[in-house]
Amino acid sequence: PALTKQNADIFWRPTLRIHIEPSTVLKKLSEEVTQINCAEWLKQLQKTSKEMSDTIMLKAYVSPNRKDPTKAAIHPIELGIALDHVIEPNAIIIGDGGDFVGTVANILSGRGPLSWLDPGSFGTLGVGGGFALAAKAVHPEKPVWLLWGDGSSGFSLAEIDTMCRHKLPIVAVIGNDAGWTQIERDQVPIFDDDVACILEYTAYHT
């Protein structure tokens, strides 16, 4: 069918096109995957991931711009390293942000299966508060950490009140770079204008 060719050779080049209800395919694939030995593939993925993380950490430490002298700001990679040391092994981590969460995620990862939630590459910012509430309500015995970008936090900061009223404690960290930085990175070079990208260095902790 024509729909199976939509966007082909633009974003991807499919080897096999199947017009079928997705869950049926996923179920069948999961049955087949159990018969495949992925040990070598996983080993290579882990090696590549470690090399990438090591490179990123090195850049964070040697970058002359890693500190903002006017604000004494911490580099998000450094914050990710620090968080990685203190977030509990059984914690659920919620990532809701653009530039900040995308950067920290190079270092910080889920503690196990189903322990990391975020909007996804093409998802909608602002789900952090709701995700954190749901995670804590379903798993009250687990620590829940919410990593907010300063922009995305504006969508669901009110849920702090909900958490207090329902006695669902979480730990929230806001990466405050005073802007919609992920948007700014493209907008400024293309349009030479930072309109609607600039926020404030708000003292959220107070």
PDB file of C-alpha atoms in Angstrom:
ATOM      1  CA  PRO A   1       0.000   0.000   0.000  1.00  0.00           C
ATOM      2  CA  ALA A   2       1.041   3.579  -0.633  1.00  0.00           C
ATOM      3  CA  LEU A   3       1.084   4.423   3.092  1.00  0.00           C
ATOM      4  CA  THR A   4       3.937   2.003   3.702  1.00  0.00           C
ATOM      5  CA  LYS A   5       6.083   4.094   1.333  1.00  0.00           C
ATOM      6  CA  GLN A   6       5.332   7.403   3.048  1.00  0.00           C
ATOM      7  CA  ASN A   7       8.573   9.205   3.971  1.00  0.00           C
ATOM      8  CA  ALA A   8      10.624   6.260   2.674  1.00  0.00           C
ATOM      9  CA  ASP A   9      14.098   7.345   1.550  1.00  0.00           C
ATOM     10  CA  ILE A  10      13.602  10.668   3.339  1.00  0.00           C
ATOM     11  CA  PHE A  11      13.938   9.736   7.008  1.00  0.00           C
ATOM     12  CA  TRP A  12      14.576   6.008   6.605  1.00  0.00           C
ATOM     13  CA  ARG A  13      15.058   3.305   4.014  1.00  0.00           C
ATOM     14  CA  PRO A  14      12.951   0.265   4.954  1.00  0.00           C
ATOM     15  CA  THR A  15      14.186  -3.213   4.159  1.00  0.00           C
ATOM     16  CA  LEU A  16      10.718  -4.696   4.542  1.00  0.00           C
ATOM     17  CA  ARG A  17       7.367  -2.894   4.431  1.00  0.00           C
ATOM     18  CA  ILE A  18       4.526  -4.491   6.389  1.00  0.00           C
ATOM     19  CA  HIS A  19       0.966  -3.154   6.493  1.00  0.00           C
ATOM     20  CA  ILE A  20      -0.333  -4.595   9.746  1.00  0.00           C
ATOM     21  CA  GLU A  21      -1.468  -3.671  13.250  1.00  0.00           C
ATOM     22  CA  PRO A  22       1.785  -2.792  15.141  1.00  0.00           C
ATOM     23  CA  SER A  23       1.269  -4.879  18.301  1.00  0.00           C
ATOM     24  CA  THR A  24       0.975  -8.065  16.233  1.00  0.00           C
ATOM     25  CA  VAL A  25       4.372  -7.429  14.655  1.00  0.00           C
ATOM     26  CA  LEU A  26       5.976  -6.538  17.996  1.00  0.00           C
ATOM     27  CA  LYS A  27       4.619  -9.696  19.617  1.00  0.00           C
ATOM     28  CA  LYS A  28       5.965 -11.853  16.817  1.00  0.00           C
ATOM     29  CA  LEU A  29       9.346 -10.098  16.874  1.00  0.00           C
ATOM     30  CA  SER A  30       9.636 -10.556  20.645  1.00  0.00           C
ATOM     31  CA  GLU A  31       9.116 -14.291  20.190  1.00  0.00           C
ATOM     32  CA  GLU A  32      11.862 -14.441  17.567  1.00  0.00           C
ATOM     33  CA  VAL A  33      14.344 -12.283  19.498  1.00  0.00           C
ATOM     34  CA  THR A  34      14.448 -14.803  22.347  1.00  0.00           C
ATOM     35  CA  GLN A  35      16.068 -17.201  19.900  1.00  0.00           C
ATOM     36  CA  ILE A  36      18.850 -14.797  18.943  1.00  0.00           C
ATOM     37  CA  ASN A  37      22.120 -14.456  20.849  1.00  0.00           C
ATOM     38  CA  CYS A  38      22.669 -10.715  21.315  1.00  0.00           C
ATOM     39  CA  ALA A  39      25.663 -10.981  23.657  1.00  0.00           C
ATOM     40  CA  GLU A  40      28.265  -9.659  21.201  1.00  0.00           C
ATOM     41  CA  TRP A  41      25.986  -6.892  19.970  1.00  0.00           C
ATOM     42  CA  LEU A  42      25.223  -5.751  23.525  1.00  0.00           C
ATOM     43  CA  LYS A  43      28.922  -5.858  24.379  1.00  0.00           C
ATOM     44  CA  GLN A  44      29.714  -3.575  21.437  1.00  0.00           C
ATOM     45  CA  LEU A  45      26.888  -1.201  22.378  1.00  0.00           C
ATOM     46  CA  GLN A  46      28.172  -0.965  25.957  1.00  0.00           C
ATOM     47  CA  LYS A  47      31.717  -0.301  24.715  1.00  0.00           C
ATOM     48  CA  THR A  48      30.528   2.432  22.337  1.00  0.00           C
ATOM     49  CA  SER A  49      28.353   3.991  25.030  1.00  0.00           C
ATOM     50  CA  LYS A  50      31.240   4.069  27.526  1.00  0.00           C
ATOM     51  CA  GLU A  51      33.606   5.626  24.995  1.00  0.00           C
ATOM     52  CA  MET A  52      31.042   8.329  24.230  1.00  0.00           C
ATOM     53  CA  SER A  53      30.440   9.043  27.918  1.00  0.00           C
ATOM     54  CA  ASP A  54      34.177   9.240  28.616  1.00  0.00           C
ATOM     55  CA  THR A  55      34.644  11.714  25.761  1.00  0.00           C
ATOM     56  CA  ILE A  56      31.740  13.868  26.931  1.00  0.00           C
ATOM     57  CA  MET A  57      32.980  13.913  30.536  1.00  0.00           C
ATOM     58  CA  LEU A  58      36.466  14.907  29.413  1.00  0.00           C
ATOM     59  CA  LYS A  59      35.073  17.810  27.385  1.00  0.00           C
ATOM     60  CA  ALA A  60      33.073  18.997  30.383  1.00  0.00           C
ATOM     61  CA  TYR A  61      36.149  19.106  32.581  1.00  0.00           C
ATOM     62  CA  VAL A  62      38.506  20.759  30.100  1.00  0.00           C
ATOM     63  CA  SER A  63      36.105  23.244  28.483  1.00  0.00           C
ATOM     64  CA  PRO A  64      37.119  26.828  29.301  1.00  0.00           C
ATOM     65  CA  ASN A  65      33.433  27.771  29.235  1.00  0.00           C
ATOM     66  CA  ARG A  66      32.238  25.094  31.638  1.00  0.00           C
ATOM     67  CA  LYS A  67      31.702  27.715  34.344  1.00  0.00           C
ATOM     68  CA  ASP A  68      29.799  30.959  33.925  1.00  0.00           C
ATOM     69  CA  PRO A  69      31.978  33.406  35.928  1.00  0.00           C
ATOM     70  CA  THR A  70      29.067  35.805  36.350  1.00  0.00           C
ATOM     71  CA  LYS A  71      26.714  33.199  37.765  1.00  0.00           C
ATOM     72  CA  ALA A  72      29.074  30.536  39.133  1.00  0.00           C
ATOM     73  CA  ALA A  73      27.006  28.037  37.137  1.00  0.00           C
ATOM     74  CA  ILE A  74      27.784  24.332  37.057  1.00  0.00           C
ATOM     75  CA  HIS A  75      28.182  22.513  33.750  1.00  0.00           C
ATOM     76  CA  PRO A  76      25.225  20.124  33.183  1.00  0.00           C
ATOM     77  CA  ILE A  77      27.623  17.244  32.597  1.00  0.00           C
ATOM     78  CA  GLU A  78      29.223  17.883  35.986  1.00  0.00           C
ATOM     79  CA  LEU A  79      25.752  17.924  37.526  1.00  0.00           C
ATOM     80  CA  GLY A  80      24.944  14.652  35.771  1.00  0.00           C
ATOM     81  CA  ILE A  81      28.076  13.063  37.228  1.00  0.00           C
ATOM     82  CA  ALA A  82      27.153  14.285  40.718  1.00  0.00           C
ATOM     83  CA  LEU A  83      23.569  13.043  40.384  1.00  0.00           C
ATOM     84  CA  ASP A  84      24.784   9.676  39.154  1.00  0.00           C
ATOM     85  CA  HIS A  85      26.591   9.246  42.475  1.00  0.00           C
ATOM     86  CA  VAL A  86      23.598  10.060  44.680  1.00  0.00           C
ATOM     87  CA  ILE A  87      20.511   8.763  42.847  1.00  0.00           C
ATOM     88  CA  GLU A  88      19.520   5.454  44.399  1.00  0.00           C
ATOM     89  CA  PRO A  89      19.842   2.131  42.505  1.00  0.00           C
ATOM     90  CA  ASN A  90      16.079   1.536  42.695  1.00  0.00           C
ATOM     91  CA  ALA A  91      15.059   5.087  41.763  1.00  0.00           C
ATOM     92  CA  ILE A  92      12.746   6.115  38.952  1.00  0.00           C
ATOM     93  CA  ILE A  93      14.085   9.073  36.971  1.00  0.00           C
ATOM     94  CA  ILE A  94      11.841  11.445  35.043  1.00  0.00           C
ATOM     95  CA  GLY A  95      13.461  13.631  32.381  1.00  0.00           C
ATOM     96  CA  ASP A  96      11.429  16.623  31.222  1.00  0.00           C
ATOM     97  CA  GLY A  97      13.536  19.165  29.393  1.00  0.00           C
ATOM     98  CA  GLY A  98      15.318  19.981  26.170  1.00  0.00           C
ATOM     99  CA  ASP A  99      18.948  21.037  26.246  1.00  0.00           C
ATOM    100  CA  PHE A 100      19.491  20.341  29.954  1.00  0.00           C
ATOM    101  CA  VAL A 101      17.945  16.859  30.052  1.00  0.00           C
ATOM    102  CA  GLY A 102      19.423  15.946  26.676  1.00  0.00           C
ATOM    103  CA  THR A 103      22.894  16.841  27.947  1.00  0.00           C
ATOM    104  CA  VAL A 104      22.605  15.207  31.365  1.00  0.00           C
ATOM    105  CA  ALA A 105      21.230  12.038  29.748  1.00  0.00           C
ATOM    106  CA  ASN A 106      24.650  11.490  28.176  1.00  0.00           C
ATOM    107  CA  ILE A 107      25.894  10.642  31.672  1.00  0.00           C
ATOM    108  CA  LEU A 108      22.843   9.738  33.698  1.00  0.00           C
ATOM    109  CA  SER A 109      20.746   6.722  32.724  1.00  0.00           C
ATOM    110  CA  GLY A 110      17.941   4.613  34.103  1.00  0.00           C
ATOM    111  CA  ARG A 111      18.750   2.358  37.025  1.00  0.00           C
ATOM    112  CA  GLY A 112      17.070  -0.607  35.354  1.00  0.00           C
ATOM    113  CA  PRO A 113      14.152  -1.560  33.092  1.00  0.00           C
ATOM    114  CA  LEU A 114      11.212   0.877  33.275  1.00  0.00           C
ATOM    115  CA  SER A 115      13.166   3.280  35.498  1.00  0.00           C
ATOM    116  CA  TRP A 116      13.558   6.217  33.078  1.00  0.00           C
ATOM    117  CA  LEU A 117      10.626   8.227  31.701  1.00  0.00           C
ATOM    118  CA  ASP A 118      10.775  11.166  29.303  1.00  0.00           C
ATOM    119  CA  PRO A 119       8.662  12.640  26.485  1.00  0.00           C
ATOM    120  CA  GLY A 120      10.783  10.985  23.779  1.00  0.00           C
ATOM    121  CA  SER A 121      12.599  12.630  20.878  1.00  0.00           C
ATOM    122  CA  PHE A 122       9.414  14.054  19.375  1.00  0.00           C
ATOM    123  CA  GLY A 123       7.401  14.179  22.578  1.00  0.00           C
ATOM    124  CA  THR A 124       5.788  17.093  24.344  1.00  0.00           C
ATOM    125  CA  LEU A 125       7.553  19.045  27.074  1.00  0.00           C
ATOM    126  CA  GLY A 126       5.651  19.547  30.293  1.00  0.00           C
ATOM    127  CA  VAL A 127       4.864  15.940  31.206  1.00  0.00           C
ATOM    128  CA  GLY A 128       7.370  15.853  34.068  1.00  0.00           C
ATOM    129  CA  GLY A 129       5.034  16.710  36.924  1.00  0.00           C
ATOM    130  CA  GLY A 130       2.403  14.204  35.815  1.00  0.00           C
ATOM    131  CA  PHE A 131       4.964  11.488  35.130  1.00  0.00           C
ATOM    132  CA  ALA A 132       6.519  11.971  38.575  1.00  0.00           C
ATOM    133  CA  LEU A 133       3.125  11.855  40.291  1.00  0.00           C
ATOM    134  CA  ALA A 134       2.181   8.671  38.470  1.00  0.00           C
ATOM    135  CA  ALA A 135       5.529   6.992  39.153  1.00  0.00           C
ATOM    136  CA  LYS A 136       5.341   7.738  42.884  1.00  0.00           C
ATOM    137  CA  ALA A 137       1.684   6.720  43.137  1.00  0.00           C
ATOM    138  CA  VAL A 138       2.376   3.364  41.474  1.00  0.00           C
ATOM    139  CA  HIS A 139       5.711   2.783  43.251  1.00  0.00           C
ATOM    140  CA  PRO A 140       5.524   4.590  46.623  1.00  0.00           C
ATOM    141  CA  GLU A 141       8.422   2.476  47.878  1.00  0.00           C
ATOM    142  CA  LYS A 142      10.828   3.841  45.236  1.00  0.00           C
ATOM    143  CA  PRO A 143      12.592   7.209  45.190  1.00  0.00           C
ATOM    144  CA  VAL A 144      11.428   9.386  42.283  1.00  0.00           C
ATOM    145  CA  TRP A 145      13.723  12.043  40.810  1.00  0.00           C
ATOM    146  CA  LEU A 146      12.341  14.667  38.427  1.00  0.00           C
ATOM    147  CA  LEU A 147      14.863  16.426  36.183  1.00  0.00           C
ATOM    148  CA  TRP A 148      13.287  19.576  34.780  1.00  0.00           C
ATOM    149  CA  GLY A 149      14.628  22.087  32.309  1.00  0.00           C
ATOM    150  CA  ASP A 150      13.800  25.613  33.444  1.00  0.00           C
ATOM    151  CA  GLY A 151      11.545  26.093  30.431  1.00  0.00           C
ATOM    152  CA  SER A 152       9.676  22.815  30.709  1.00  0.00           C
ATOM    153  CA  SER A 153       9.244  23.197  34.464  1.00  0.00           C
ATOM    154  CA  GLY A 154       6.877  26.077  33.810  1.00  0.00           C
ATOM    155  CA  PHE A 155       4.313  23.667  32.379  1.00  0.00           C
ATOM    156  CA  SER A 156       3.865  21.568  35.509  1.00  0.00           C
ATOM    157  CA  LEU A 157       5.380  23.318  38.532  1.00  0.00           C
ATOM    158  CA  ALA A 158       1.860  23.483  39.972  1.00  0.00           C
ATOM    159  CA  GLU A 159       2.025  19.714  40.470  1.00  0.00           C
ATOM    160  CA  ILE A 160       4.344  20.340  43.430  1.00  0.00           C
ATOM    161  CA  ASP A 161       1.142  21.340  45.234  1.00  0.00           C
ATOM    162  CA  THR A 162      -0.503  18.073  44.146  1.00  0.00           C
ATOM    163  CA  MET A 163       2.461  16.085  45.430  1.00  0.00           C
ATOM    164  CA  CYS A 164       2.263  17.804  48.813  1.00  0.00           C
ATOM    165  CA  ARG A 165      -1.502  17.360  49.157  1.00  0.00           C
ATOM    166  CA  HIS A 166      -1.353  13.662  48.305  1.00  0.00           C
ATOM    167  CA  LYS A 167       1.842  13.045  50.288  1.00  0.00           C
ATOM    168  CA  LEU A 168       3.784  11.837  47.261  1.00  0.00           C
ATOM    169  CA  PRO A 169       7.331  13.105  47.899  1.00  0.00           C
ATOM    170  CA  ILE A 170       9.745  13.390  44.991  1.00  0.00           C
ATOM    171  CA  VAL A 171      13.088  15.103  44.430  1.00  0.00           C
ATOM    172  CA  ALA A 172      12.991  17.800  41.734  1.00  0.00           C
ATOM    173  CA  VAL A 173      16.099  19.253  40.071  1.00  0.00           C
ATOM    174  CA  ILE A 174      15.769  22.229  37.718  1.00  0.00           C
ATOM    175  CA  GLY A 175      18.566  22.829  35.252  1.00  0.00           C
ATOM    176  CA  ASN A 176      18.465  26.609  35.044  1.00  0.00           C
ATOM    177  CA  ASP A 177      20.278  28.055  32.025  1.00  0.00           C
ATOM    178  CA  ALA A 178      17.807  30.937  31.735  1.00  0.00           C
ATOM    179  CA  GLY A 179      16.480  30.038  28.340  1.00  0.00           C
ATOM    180  CA  TRP A 180      14.845  27.715  25.847  1.00  0.00           C
ATOM    181  CA  THR A 181      18.367  26.727  24.907  1.00  0.00           C
ATOM    182  CA  GLN A 182      17.602  23.806  22.616  1.00  0.00           C
ATOM    183  CA  ILE A 183      15.465  26.142  20.489  1.00  0.00           C
ATOM    184  CA  GLU A 184      17.970  28.977  20.727  1.00  0.00           C
ATOM    185  CA  ARG A 185      20.781  26.818  19.338  1.00  0.00           C
ATOM    186  CA  ASP A 186      19.037  26.657  15.950  1.00  0.00           C
ATOM    187  CA  GLN A 187      16.927  29.804  16.031  1.00  0.00           C
ATOM    188  CA  VAL A 188      19.771  32.277  16.504  1.00  0.00           C
ATOM    189  CA  PRO A 189      22.030  30.960  13.688  1.00  0.00           C
ATOM    190  CA  ILE A 190      19.074  30.710  11.288  1.00  0.00           C
ATOM    191  CA  PHE A 191      17.140  33.891  12.122  1.00  0.00           C
ATOM    192  CA  ASP A 192      19.776  35.919  14.000  1.00  0.00           C
ATOM    193  CA  ASP A 193      17.216  36.557  16.721  1.00  0.00           C
ATOM    194  CA  ASP A 194      16.723  35.096  20.205  1.00  0.00           C
ATOM    195  CA  VAL A 195      13.133  36.351  20.593  1.00  0.00           C
ATOM    196  CA  ALA A 196      11.070  34.169  22.983  1.00  0.00           C
ATOM    197  CA  CYS A 197      14.154  32.099  23.886  1.00  0.00           C
ATOM    198  CA  ILE A 198      15.371  34.071  26.888  1.00  0.00           C
ATOM    199  CA  LEU A 199      14.223  33.325  30.453  1.00  0.00           C
ATOM    200  CA  GLU A 200      15.588  34.444  33.831  1.00  0.00           C
ATOM    201  CA  TYR A 201      18.052  32.925  36.319  1.00  0.00           C
ATOM    202  CA  THR A 202      15.131  32.371  38.672  1.00  0.00           C
ATOM    203  CA  ALA A 203      15.982  31.153  42.187  1.00  0.00           C
ATOM    204  CA  TYR A 204      13.571  28.207  42.123  1.00  0.00           C
ATOM    205  CA  HIS A 205      14.988  26.800  45.363  1.00  0.00           C
ATOM    206  CA  THR A 206      13.758  29.825  47.304  1.00  0.00           C
TER     207      THR A 206
END
